[in-house]
CSV table of C-alpha atoms in Angstrom, one decimal:
chain,number,residue,atom,x,y,z
O,1,UNK,CA,-4.5,12.3,11.1
O,2,UNK,CA,-2.0,10.1,9.2
O,3,UNK,CA,-4.4,8.7,6.6
O,4,UNK,CA,-3.4,9.0,3.0
O,5,UNK,CA,-6.7,8.7,1.1
O,6,UNK,CA,-7.4,7.2,-2.3
O,7,UNK,CA,-10.6,6.0,-4.0
O,8,UNK,CA,-10.9,2.2,-4.0
O,9,UNK,CA,-11.8,1.5,-7.6
O,10,UNK,CA,-11.4,2.9,-11.1
O,11,UNK,CA,-12.5,1.4,-14.3
O,12,UNK,CA,-11.5,2.7,-17.7
O,13,UNK,CA,-11.6,1.4,-21.3
O,14,UNK,CA,-8.4,0.4,-23.1
O,15,UNK,CA,-6.9,3.4,-24.9
O,16,UNK,CA,-8.5,6.0,-22.6
O,17,UNK,CA,-6.6,8.0,-19.9
O,18,UNK,CA,-6.7,7.0,-16.3
O,19,UNK,CA,-6.4,9.4,-13.4
O,20,UNK,CA,-5.8,8.1,-9.9
O,21,UNK,CA,-6.1,10.6,-7.1
O,22,UNK,CA,-4.5,10.7,-3.7
O,23,UNK,CA,-4.9,13.2,-0.8
O,24,UNK,CA,-1.9,13.1,1.6
O,25,UNK,CA,-1.5,14.5,5.1
O,26,UNK,CA,1.4,16.8,5.4
O,27,UNK,CA,1.9,19.8,3.2
O,28,UNK,CA,5.6,19.7,4.1
O,29,UNK,CA,6.2,16.2,2.9
O,30,UNK,CA,9.2,16.3,0.6
O,31,UNK,CA,8.9,13.0,-1.2
O,32,UNK,CA,5.8,11.5,-2.7
O,33,UNK,CA,5.8,8.1,-4.5
O,34,UNK,CA,3.5,6.1,-6.7
O,35,UNK,CA,3.7,2.3,-6.6
O,36,UNK,CA,2.0,-0.4,-8.7
O,37,UNK,CA,1.0,-3.9,-7.4
O,38,UNK,CA,0.2,-6.6,-9.9
O,39,UNK,CA,-1.7,-9.7,-8.7
O,40,UNK,CA,0.5,-12.0,-6.6
O,41,UNK,CA,3.4,-9.6,-6.5
O,42,UNK,CA,4.9,-7.0,-4.3
O,43,UNK,CA,4.7,-3.2,-4.8
O,44,UNK,CA,6.9,-1.8,-7.5
O,45,UNK,CA,8.0,1.8,-7.6
O,46,UNK,CA,6.4,3.6,-10.7
O,47,UNK,CA,7.5,7.2,-10.3
O,48,UNK,CA,8.0,9.9,-7.7
O,49,UNK,CA,7.9,13.6,-7.3
O,50,UNK,CA,9.7,16.0,-5.0
O,51,UNK,CA,7.7,18.7,-3.3
O,52,UNK,CA,9.5,21.5,-5.2
O,53,UNK,CA,7.9,20.3,-8.4
O,54,UNK,CA,4.3,20.7,-9.7
O,55,UNK,CA,4.5,18.1,-12.4
O,56,UNK,CA,6.6,15.3,-13.6
O,57,UNK,CA,6.2,13.4,-16.8
O,58,UNK,CA,7.7,9.9,-17.5
O,59,UNK,CA,6.6,8.4,-20.8
O,60,UNK,CA,2.8,7.5,-20.4
O,61,UNK,CA,2.8,8.7,-16.7
O,62,UNK,CA,2.2,12.2,-15.5
O,63,UNK,CA,2.2,13.1,-11.9
O,64,UNK,CA,0.6,16.4,-10.7
O,65,UNK,CA,1.1,17.8,-7.3
O,66,UNK,CA,-1.1,20.5,-5.7
O,67,UNK,CA,0.7,21.3,-2.4
O,68,UNK,CA,-2.0,23.8,-1.3
O,69,UNK,CA,-4.7,21.1,-1.4
O,70,UNK,CA,-2.3,18.3,-0.5
O,71,UNK,CA,-3.5,16.5,-3.6
O,72,UNK,CA,-1.4,14.2,-5.8
O,73,UNK,CA,-2.6,12.5,-9.0
O,74,UNK,CA,-1.2,10.0,-11.4
O,75,UNK,CA,-2.4,10.1,-15.0
O,76,UNK,CA,-1.8,7.1,-17.3
O,77,UNK,CA,-2.1,7.9,-21.0
O,78,UNK,CA,-3.4,5.3,-23.5
O,79,UNK,CA,-4.2,2.9,-20.7
O,80,UNK,CA,-3.5,-0.8,-21.6
O,81,UNK,CA,-4.8,-4.0,-20.1
O,82,UNK,CA,-1.4,-4.5,-18.6
O,83,UNK,CA,-2.0,-1.5,-16.5
O,84,UNK,CA,-4.7,-3.3,-14.5
O,85,UNK,CA,-3.3,-3.4,-11.0
O,86,UNK,CA,-3.5,-1.7,-7.6
O,87,UNK,CA,-1.9,1.7,-7.4
O,88,UNK,CA,-0.6,3.1,-4.1
O,89,UNK,CA,0.6,6.6,-3.3
O,90,UNK,CA,3.0,7.1,-0.4
O,91,UNK,CA,4.3,10.1,1.4
O,92,UNK,CA,7.3,10.5,3.7
O,93,UNK,CA,6.4,12.3,7.0
O,94,UNK,CA,9.2,14.0,8.9
O,95,UNK,CA,8.6,13.9,12.6
O,96,UNK,CA,11.2,14.9,15.2
O,97,UNK,CA,14.0,14.3,12.7
O,98,UNK,CA,12.9,10.8,11.7
O,99,UNK,CA,11.1,9.7,8.6
O,100,UNK,CA,7.9,7.7,8.4
O,101,UNK,CA,6.5,6.2,5.2
O,102,UNK,CA,2.7,6.4,4.9
O,103,UNK,CA,1.0,4.4,2.2
O,104,UNK,CA,-2.5,5.1,0.9
O,105,UNK,CA,-5.1,2.3,0.9
O,106,UNK,CA,-4.6,1.7,-2.8
O,107,UNK,CA,-6.8,2.2,-6.0
O,108,UNK,CA,-7.7,-0.9,-8.0
O,109,UNK,CA,-7.6,0.0,-11.7
O,110,UNK,CA,-9.5,-2.3,-14.0
O,111,UNK,CA,-8.9,-1.8,-17.8
O,112,UNK,CA,-11.7,-3.0,-20.0
O,113,UNK,CA,-10.8,-4.3,-23.5
I,1,UNK,CA,19.3,-9.0,-9.9
I,2,UNK,CA,17.4,-10.7,-7.1
I,3,UNK,CA,16.5,-7.5,-5.2
I,4,UNK,CA,14.4,-8.6,-2.1
I,5,UNK,CA,13.9,-12.3,-1.7
I,6,UNK,CA,11.3,-13.7,0.7
I,7,UNK,CA,10.8,-17.3,1.8
I,8,UNK,CA,8.6,-19.2,1.9
I,9,UNK,CA,6.1,-18.0,-0.7
I,10,UNK,CA,3.2,-19.9,0.9
I,11,UNK,CA,2.6,-21.4,4.4
I,12,UNK,CA,-0.2,-22.9,6.3
I,13,UNK,CA,0.0,-23.1,10.0
I,14,UNK,CA,-2.2,-24.4,12.8
I,15,UNK,CA,-3.1,-22.0,15.7
I,16,UNK,CA,-0.3,-21.9,18.3
I,17,UNK,CA,2.5,-23.0,15.9
I,18,UNK,CA,5.5,-20.8,15.4
I,19,UNK,CA,7.4,-19.9,12.3
I,20,UNK,CA,10.0,-17.5,10.9
I,21,UNK,CA,9.6,-15.6,7.7
I,22,UNK,CA,12.9,-14.9,6.0
I,23,UNK,CA,13.9,-11.9,4.0
I,24,UNK,CA,17.2,-11.0,2.3
I,25,UNK,CA,18.2,-8.1,0.1
I,26,UNK,CA,21.2,-7.7,-2.1
I,27,UNK,CA,21.1,-4.0,-2.8
I,28,UNK,CA,23.3,-3.0,0.2
I,29,UNK,CA,20.3,-1.1,1.7
I,30,UNK,CA,20.4,0.2,5.2
I,31,UNK,CA,16.7,0.1,6.1
I,32,UNK,CA,14.4,-2.9,6.0
I,33,UNK,CA,10.7,-3.3,6.8
I,34,UNK,CA,8.0,-5.9,7.4
I,35,UNK,CA,4.4,-5.2,6.4
I,36,UNK,CA,1.2,-7.1,6.3
I,37,UNK,CA,-1.5,-6.6,3.7
I,38,UNK,CA,-5.1,-7.4,4.4
I,39,UNK,CA,-8.1,-6.8,2.1
I,40,UNK,CA,-9.4,-3.2,2.5
I,41,UNK,CA,-6.6,-2.2,4.9
I,42,UNK,CA,-3.7,-1.4,2.7
I,43,UNK,CA,-0.2,-2.0,4.0
I,44,UNK,CA,0.4,-1.9,7.7
I,45,UNK,CA,3.9,-1.7,9.1
I,46,UNK,CA,4.8,-4.4,11.6
I,47,UNK,CA,8.4,-3.6,12.4
I,48,UNK,CA,11.3,-1.9,10.7
I,49,UNK,CA,15.0,-1.7,11.0
I,50,UNK,CA,16.4,1.7,10.1
I,51,UNK,CA,20.0,0.4,10.0
I,52,UNK,CA,21.9,-2.8,10.9
I,53,UNK,CA,21.7,-3.4,14.7
I,54,UNK,CA,18.4,-1.5,15.3
I,55,UNK,CA,14.8,-2.5,15.2
I,56,UNK,CA,11.6,-0.5,16.0
I,57,UNK,CA,7.9,-1.2,16.3
I,58,UNK,CA,5.6,-0.2,13.6
I,59,UNK,CA,1.9,0.2,13.6
I,60,UNK,CA,0.9,-3.4,14.4
I,61,UNK,CA,3.8,-5.2,16.2
I,62,UNK,CA,1.8,-7.3,18.7
I,63,UNK,CA,2.3,-11.1,18.2
I,64,UNK,CA,5.5,-10.6,16.2
I,65,UNK,CA,9.3,-10.4,16.8
I,66,UNK,CA,12.0,-9.5,14.4
I,67,UNK,CA,15.8,-10.0,14.0
I,68,UNK,CA,18.1,-7.9,11.9
I,69,UNK,CA,20.6,-10.7,11.5
I,70,UNK,CA,23.1,-8.6,9.4
I,71,UNK,CA,22.8,-5.9,6.8
I,72,UNK,CA,21.2,-8.2,4.3
I,73,UNK,CA,18.7,-10.2,6.3
I,74,UNK,CA,15.7,-9.3,8.4
I,75,UNK,CA,13.4,-12.0,9.7
I,76,UNK,CA,9.9,-11.9,11.2
I,77,UNK,CA,8.9,-14.5,13.8
I,78,UNK,CA,5.4,-15.5,14.9
I,79,UNK,CA,5.8,-17.2,18.2
I,80,UNK,CA,2.3,-18.5,18.6
I,81,UNK,CA,0.3,-18.1,15.4
I,82,UNK,CA,-3.3,-16.9,15.6
I,83,UNK,CA,-6.0,-16.9,12.9
I,84,UNK,CA,-5.9,-13.1,13.0
I,85,UNK,CA,-2.4,-13.3,11.6
I,86,UNK,CA,-3.6,-14.8,8.3
I,87,UNK,CA,-2.4,-12.3,5.8
I,88,UNK,CA,0.1,-11.6,3.0
I,89,UNK,CA,3.4,-10.5,4.5
I,90,UNK,CA,5.8,-8.2,2.6
I,91,UNK,CA,9.4,-7.4,3.3
I,92,UNK,CA,10.9,-4.2,1.8
I,93,UNK,CA,14.2,-2.4,1.9
I,94,UNK,CA,15.4,1.1,1.1
I,95,UNK,CA,18.7,2.9,1.0
I,96,UNK,CA,17.6,5.1,3.9
I,97,UNK,CA,14.2,5.9,5.4
I,98,UNK,CA,13.4,8.6,2.8
I,99,UNK,CA,14.3,6.6,-0.3
I,100,UNK,CA,12.0,4.4,-2.4
I,101,UNK,CA,11.2,1.1,-0.9
I,102,UNK,CA,11.8,-2.1,-2.9
I,103,UNK,CA,9.5,-5.0,-2.1
I,104,UNK,CA,9.7,-8.8,-2.2
I,105,UNK,CA,6.9,-10.8,-3.7
I,106,UNK,CA,5.3,-11.7,-0.4
I,107,UNK,CA,4.6,-14.6,1.8
I,108,UNK,CA,1.0,-15.8,1.9
I,109,UNK,CA,0.3,-17.1,5.3
I,110,UNK,CA,-2.8,-19.0,6.4
I,111,UNK,CA,-3.5,-19.9,10.0
I,112,UNK,CA,-6.2,-22.4,10.7
């Protein structure tokens, strides 16, 4: 199927690390993205990883990619209250030469002070 | 740097009324999209325009029409609004269909 799966909720304490997981559908997907949605706003691109990479680090964010298991994760170090938001992963499916964006259902991260 | 601008931000309609949601981008992007976001359902693609002059149906096109007016603007029209169309609508654009999408802040639409 074309469902990109994420757990619905995650709650962490301020200062701890958060790990948000995503299972995508197509092991040949070349682009995988993480977006953040704050209340009342649209989605904002956080980071991305290409399929020829296993890991990407960007300041407090670390993206890990396991192509064999089609598993993507986003780790946020030293989580702050401002990180409370909904996080979406997205993959690009290639079908018959065209591209299709598939978003996950989103993980709502709540950071407790 | 406006990015993607959507108007209006909020709207309340009565069943059967029509309206057009406007979207404009200033990033010279080729591709534009309309999504709806409902609780527990994530984002669902309504229509997209891969490039100026083309439009295609997405996952949930029934009850909607779109117009790619020019490279900058992509509008979404509800011809006869129904309560099931109560949702938050997002417009997005991207350089091409593989590139990251940039989103507007959404239109919150309630249909009574």
